[in-house]
Structure formats: C-alpha cells, structure tokens
Amino acid sequence: MFKTMKECTDFIFTLKAVDHKRAPLVLMQEVLALLNNPQDRLRAIHLAGSNGKGSTVNALREMLQHADYNVGAFTSPHLERVNERMTINGNQISDAQFLHYMNKIAKIIETHYEGDFPSFFEVVTLIMFQYFADEEVDIALIETGLGGRLDATNVITPLISIITTISLEHTAFLGDTLTKVAFEKAGIIKENIPVVVGVKSEEALTVIEGVANERHAPCLVLGKDFTVENIEQGTSIQHFNYQKANVEMAVPLKMAGTHQINNASLAITAIQTLRDNGAVDISDESIRQALAKAQWAGRFEQLPGNIILDGAHNSEGTAALIQTLKTVYPNQNYRFIYAALSDKDHAKSIALMDSIATSIAFTQIELPNAMPADQLAALSTNTKKMYNANWREIVRTMLHQRNNEDVIVITGSLYFIGEIRQWLLGEQR
C-alpha cells in the first residue's frame, strides 16, 4: 500500500521493461480484464511516431477543448512530475487519484503475479486507463510510449490513429532500418479505422500504407491527401493554408517551425475526418482559434533573454529545431547546450548543431542511462566546444558570457529540458 507520491514514484521509477520476459501485452490485457477493461469505455485517438506526438496531442486537445469536449491526454515523458503524463483539460491527475489507482494495481500484482510488477510505462498506462474511464472523458488522446505494435497502449480500438513521423530511434527495440521502425509504428493501425500519416520517407510510407491496406484502414497522407501551403512565419505567430479535398482553411499557429505546421495539419485532418464520420462536432472557426493559442512546454519554448528550450531528442528533431532557429532568429549567434540519453544517434544530431553553432557545450543529467558529457563532446568538431558533467555550472557560464547577438539553445533529452526548465524559471522568479 503506497501512502505518499514519493514512496510510489521512487518505486515505479525502478521498474524496467527489460526485467520482464513475459509475452508483450499479455499482462496488460490480463490486468485490464481484472480491472473490468476500462480502456473499452474510452473514445480515443491513438498516436505513434518518432517526433511530434506531443505537439499533435496539444493541437488536438486545444481544438477539442475549444468545442467544450472533456479531453483526457496521455503523453510522455514528463518534464517535472509524473502526474503531467495524464491530464484532463490540461489539469494533472491529483496525487490522491494517482495513489488510489496505483494501489488497485499493486493489489492485483501482489495477488495474481506474486508481486512481479510490469514496467514503469505499463503501470502508468494502467493508471491512465482507469482514471480516464472513471472521469468519463469525452475523448482520450493517447500517445504510444515506444513503437506501437507491442506498446502498452495498443490494447485500444480508437476512433482514429495518427502516425506523425518515422526516424531511426530505439534501434535495439524497434529495428535498425526505417522499414522495421515503420512496421512497429504501423502496429497501431486497426481494421477499418482511419489513419492520418505525416511520414515523409517513401521507404517508411510504403510499409505504413501496406499495413493500412491489409487492414482496410482509410489512409490519409500529408502531401498526398491533404497539403499545407503559403507558410508565413511571424515573430509570435505563423500562418499557413490547409487544404483537403474541397476544404480550404487559412490557419494561424502560435507554435513556431514548419514541423509544427505539419503536426497541426495532422490534427486538423483527424478532427475533420471524425467530424465527417459524426464522431465530433467542431467548427472551422474553433479549429482556427484553438491553434492560434496552442503552445507546448519544452518545444521551441522561448524564455526571456533569448533562451530557447527544445526537446530535440533525435536527429530529425534537431533538423527541425535548426530550421526553426534560422527562420525565427536569423543572423544571430547560436550557442547550444546539449545533454542526452545513451540510446540516441548523437553523432548525427551533434553534426547538425556543429554546422550552425557559434559554440556548443555538453553536459549530462543524473540518470543511469545518461550519455557522459565528455563522450558527447568527443563527437563534436566545433572549435568552441566545452563540457562539464554539472549542467548548472555550464548554464551559468553560458548565461554569464552571452551578449545581445546570442541565442542560448538548450536541447536534447526532454528529461534534461524538464530539469533545466524548472531551475531556470525558479532563477528568473
């Protein structure tokens, strides 16, 4: 019986997927059956992809909330506390509710599985399903954690699925080619359920469209079935034209970057498809007004003093970050601070940063799978590189040395962004 959040989170953060040899999803389905299958009571939108899931969820949430829907959102990772992963209308699950659902799970695991707990992500997914079902959300926006086919969330039959992007990531689990990664992500596609796709790689797209065809799932692809044009990036908002069949819409978007326009277009397409199917009732004006104010912490988040926080945790994300920097802050000096986990393609991300960085500093966070700062620095060819395992010292040094032409770009793991964001906002207060 867990009595405090600290006791509970200290325990669940120790739970690793690699510690268990059960067949994938079997325990999830068994435990959910013992909980009376709360996932079957949800009307859900299911999202997979290498980048852009969180921003797409955020766009969907803003649109649905603007139309007065009660919206649950399950996202990962969290920036500051685990409660962030499950929200209703932007409000985090309370500590009391989290403990209530965790203790129900713990009782089942102790009784039926001799205390052999599933992984951290499976546990929080089980909590989320109970919470959203009990609170009777109108729509649940559910992100996969890793992959799709074998992901803990892949026990739902959603109203619609979304696959945002495909890049090489978690190769030990998902495979070392775009074809293999795409096959895993495409595992969320269900029989006769529409899927909206933002994937650009033809190699990956061929796999996804093949799976959709096998499952008789209508497949709507960015650039083929719907398009974005006439992009204009302003200082605080950007505009673009969205077009799908006979629908055309001029859209204002608060979030910066072409990649965010792509994410928003996926969300618009999902909402319009559901509207055409009679599943939701949202006006075009609600869509426009919602996107004009939607923003997402840690995704090209601009803090006072030309500080950018962006959780670009792989090379695809880094490329999008650099494109956005060049658009929003042209002719500035880009001074990067980077920390990441050890399961990413650092060499490619660092090479991209090296290509535009005036300077680059490497550091690390206090996690067992953090990549050491010196090893990251060894991958950089920048003539003005430095490293220090203490991220606070690195940040203080960079902030002290900056001038008016400098933009401080803090990027890498979202866990790093979460820690540094909390610290920076505290310092600024």
Short mmCIF file of N, CA and C in Angstrom, two decimals, residues 168-234:
data_model
loop_
_atom_site.label_atom_id
_atom_site.label_comp_id
_atom_site.label_asym_id
_atom_site.label_seq_id
_atom_site.Cartn_x
_atom_site.Cartn_y
_atom_site.Cartn_z
N LEU A 168 15.08 6.83 -37.25
CA LEU A 168 15.76 5.75 -36.52
C LEU A 168 15.88 6.14 -35.05
N GLU A 169 15.30 5.34 -34.17
CA GLU A 169 15.36 5.58 -32.73
C GLU A 169 15.10 4.26 -32.02
N HIS A 170 15.59 4.16 -30.80
CA HIS A 170 15.39 2.93 -30.01
C HIS A 170 15.65 1.70 -30.87
N THR A 171 16.76 1.72 -31.60
CA THR A 171 17.00 0.67 -32.60
C THR A 171 17.12 -0.72 -31.99
N ALA A 172 17.52 -0.80 -30.71
CA ALA A 172 17.63 -2.10 -30.05
C ALA A 172 16.25 -2.75 -29.91
N PHE A 173 15.20 -1.91 -29.84
CA PHE A 173 13.84 -2.43 -29.66
C PHE A 173 13.04 -2.42 -30.96
N LEU A 174 13.25 -1.38 -31.79
CA LEU A 174 12.39 -1.18 -32.95
C LEU A 174 13.01 -1.63 -34.26
N GLY A 175 14.32 -1.91 -34.27
CA GLY A 175 14.97 -2.30 -35.51
C GLY A 175 15.88 -1.19 -36.03
N ASP A 176 16.79 -1.56 -36.91
CA ASP A 176 17.83 -0.63 -37.34
C ASP A 176 17.62 -0.09 -38.75
N THR A 177 16.41 -0.20 -39.28
CA THR A 177 16.09 0.39 -40.58
C THR A 177 14.75 1.12 -40.47
N LEU A 178 14.52 2.08 -41.38
CA LEU A 178 13.24 2.80 -41.39
C LEU A 178 12.08 1.84 -41.65
N THR A 179 12.33 0.81 -42.45
CA THR A 179 11.29 -0.18 -42.74
C THR A 179 10.85 -0.89 -41.47
N LYS A 180 11.82 -1.30 -40.65
CA LYS A 180 11.50 -2.01 -39.40
C LYS A 180 10.79 -1.09 -38.41
N VAL A 181 11.29 0.15 -38.27
CA VAL A 181 10.66 1.11 -37.34
C VAL A 181 9.24 1.40 -37.80
N ALA A 182 9.04 1.60 -39.10
CA ALA A 182 7.71 1.89 -39.64
C ALA A 182 6.75 0.73 -39.37
N PHE A 183 7.22 -0.49 -39.50
CA PHE A 183 6.38 -1.66 -39.23
C PHE A 183 5.89 -1.65 -37.78
N GLU A 184 6.80 -1.31 -36.85
CA GLU A 184 6.41 -1.26 -35.44
C GLU A 184 5.39 -0.16 -35.18
N LYS A 185 5.63 1.03 -35.74
CA LYS A 185 4.71 2.15 -35.53
C LYS A 185 3.35 1.86 -36.17
N ALA A 186 3.38 1.20 -37.33
CA ALA A 186 2.13 0.89 -38.04
C ALA A 186 1.29 -0.13 -37.30
N GLY A 187 1.85 -0.72 -36.26
CA GLY A 187 1.11 -1.69 -35.45
C GLY A 187 -0.12 -1.11 -34.77
N ILE A 188 -0.22 0.23 -34.70
CA ILE A 188 -1.42 0.82 -34.07
C ILE A 188 -2.60 0.90 -35.04
N ILE A 189 -2.36 0.63 -36.33
CA ILE A 189 -3.44 0.70 -37.31
C ILE A 189 -4.41 -0.47 -37.08
N LYS A 190 -5.68 -0.15 -36.97
CA LYS A 190 -6.70 -1.17 -36.69
C LYS A 190 -7.62 -1.37 -37.90
N GLU A 191 -8.26 -2.52 -37.94
CA GLU A 191 -9.17 -2.88 -39.02
C GLU A 191 -10.27 -1.82 -39.19
N ASN A 192 -10.36 -1.25 -40.40
CA ASN A 192 -11.41 -0.28 -40.78
C ASN A 192 -11.35 1.05 -40.04
N ILE A 193 -10.28 1.31 -39.29
CA ILE A 193 -10.15 2.56 -38.54
C ILE A 193 -9.22 3.51 -39.32
N PRO A 194 -9.66 4.73 -39.62
CA PRO A 194 -8.82 5.64 -40.41
C PRO A 194 -7.49 5.94 -39.72
N VAL A 195 -6.45 6.20 -40.54
CA VAL A 195 -5.15 6.59 -40.02
C VAL A 195 -4.66 7.81 -40.79
N VAL A 196 -4.16 8.80 -40.04
CA VAL A 196 -3.61 10.02 -40.63
C VAL A 196 -2.09 9.95 -40.49
N VAL A 197 -1.36 10.24 -41.57
CA VAL A 197 0.08 9.97 -41.61
C VAL A 197 0.85 11.22 -42.06
N GLY A 198 1.88 11.57 -41.28
CA GLY A 198 2.74 12.70 -41.63
C GLY A 198 4.12 12.28 -42.10
N VAL A 199 4.33 11.00 -42.30
CA VAL A 199 5.65 10.45 -42.63
C VAL A 199 6.07 10.88 -44.04
N LYS A 200 7.32 11.33 -44.17
CA LYS A 200 7.84 11.79 -45.47
C LYS A 200 8.64 10.70 -46.19
N SER A 201 9.35 9.86 -45.46
CA SER A 201 10.19 8.84 -46.07
C SER A 201 9.36 7.85 -46.88
N GLU A 202 9.68 7.73 -48.18
CA GLU A 202 8.93 6.80 -49.03
C GLU A 202 9.10 5.36 -48.56
N GLU A 203 10.30 5.04 -48.06
CA GLU A 203 10.58 3.69 -47.54
C GLU A 203 9.63 3.36 -46.39
N ALA A 204 9.49 4.30 -45.46
CA ALA A 204 8.61 4.08 -44.31
C ALA A 204 7.15 4.15 -44.71
N LEU A 205 6.83 5.07 -45.61
CA LEU A 205 5.45 5.26 -46.04
C LEU A 205 4.90 4.03 -46.76
N THR A 206 5.75 3.38 -47.54
CA THR A 206 5.33 2.17 -48.24
C THR A 206 4.87 1.09 -47.26
N VAL A 207 5.60 0.97 -46.15
CA VAL A 207 5.24 -0.02 -45.12
C VAL A 207 3.90 0.35 -44.48
N ILE A 208 3.75 1.61 -44.11
CA ILE A 208 2.53 2.06 -43.41
C ILE A 208 1.31 1.91 -44.32
N GLU A 209 1.45 2.34 -45.58
CA GLU A 209 0.31 2.22 -46.50
C GLU A 209 -0.02 0.75 -46.77
N GLY A 210 1.00 -0.10 -46.75
CA GLY A 210 0.76 -1.53 -46.94
C GLY A 210 -0.05 -2.13 -45.80
N VAL A 211 0.32 -1.76 -44.56
CA VAL A 211 -0.42 -2.25 -43.39
C VAL A 211 -1.85 -1.71 -43.40
N ALA A 212 -2.00 -0.41 -43.72
CA ALA A 212 -3.34 0.19 -43.78
C ALA A 212 -4.21 -0.53 -44.81
N ASN A 213 -3.63 -0.86 -45.95
CA ASN A 213 -4.37 -1.55 -47.00
C ASN A 213 -4.81 -2.95 -46.55
N GLU A 214 -3.90 -3.67 -45.90
CA GLU A 214 -4.22 -5.01 -45.38
C GLU A 214 -5.38 -4.95 -44.39
N ARG A 215 -5.44 -3.87 -43.62
CA ARG A 215 -6.45 -3.75 -42.55
C ARG A 215 -7.64 -2.91 -42.98
N HIS A 216 -7.73 -2.62 -44.27
CA HIS A 216 -8.86 -1.87 -44.82
C HIS A 216 -9.08 -0.55 -44.07
N ALA A 217 -7.96 0.08 -43.70
CA ALA A 217 -8.00 1.32 -42.94
C ALA A 217 -7.80 2.49 -43.91
N PRO A 218 -8.76 3.40 -44.04
CA PRO A 218 -8.55 4.59 -44.87
C PRO A 218 -7.29 5.33 -44.41
N CYS A 219 -6.40 5.64 -45.36
CA CYS A 219 -5.09 6.19 -45.03
C CYS A 219 -4.94 7.58 -45.66
N LEU A 220 -4.80 8.61 -44.82
CA LEU A 220 -4.72 9.99 -45.29
C LEU A 220 -3.30 10.49 -45.05
N VAL A 221 -2.58 10.81 -46.12
CA VAL A 221 -1.15 11.11 -46.05
C VAL A 221 -0.89 12.58 -46.35
N LEU A 222 -0.09 13.23 -45.48
CA LEU A 222 0.32 14.62 -45.69
C LEU A 222 1.10 14.74 -47.00
N GLY A 223 0.70 15.70 -47.83
CA GLY A 223 1.35 15.90 -49.12
C GLY A 223 0.66 15.19 -50.25
N LYS A 224 -0.21 14.23 -49.92
CA LYS A 224 -0.97 13.50 -50.93
C LYS A 224 -2.46 13.78 -50.79
N ASP A 225 -3.00 13.49 -49.61
CA ASP A 225 -4.44 13.63 -49.39
C ASP A 225 -4.81 14.97 -48.74
N PHE A 226 -3.85 15.63 -48.16
CA PHE A 226 -4.04 16.99 -47.62
C PHE A 226 -2.70 17.70 -47.67
N THR A 227 -2.73 19.03 -47.81
CA THR A 227 -1.50 19.78 -48.03
C THR A 227 -1.47 21.04 -47.17
N VAL A 228 -0.25 21.58 -46.99
CA VAL A 228 -0.06 22.89 -46.36
C VAL A 228 0.75 23.75 -47.33
N GLU A 229 0.33 25.01 -47.48
CA GLU A 229 0.98 25.92 -48.43
C GLU A 229 1.02 27.32 -47.86
N ASN A 230 1.73 28.21 -48.57
CA ASN A 230 1.79 29.65 -48.25
C ASN A 230 2.13 29.90 -46.78
N ILE A 231 3.24 29.32 -46.35
CA ILE A 231 3.67 29.45 -44.95
C ILE A 231 4.32 30.81 -44.74
N GLU A 232 3.87 31.52 -43.70
CA GLU A 232 4.46 32.80 -43.32
C GLU A 232 4.77 32.77 -41.83
N GLN A 233 6.06 32.90 -41.47
CA GLN A 233 6.49 32.87 -40.08
C GLN A 233 6.63 34.30 -39.56
N GLY A 234 5.82 34.68 -38.59
CA GLY A 234 5.95 35.98 -37.94
C GLY A 234 6.76 35.85 -36.67
#
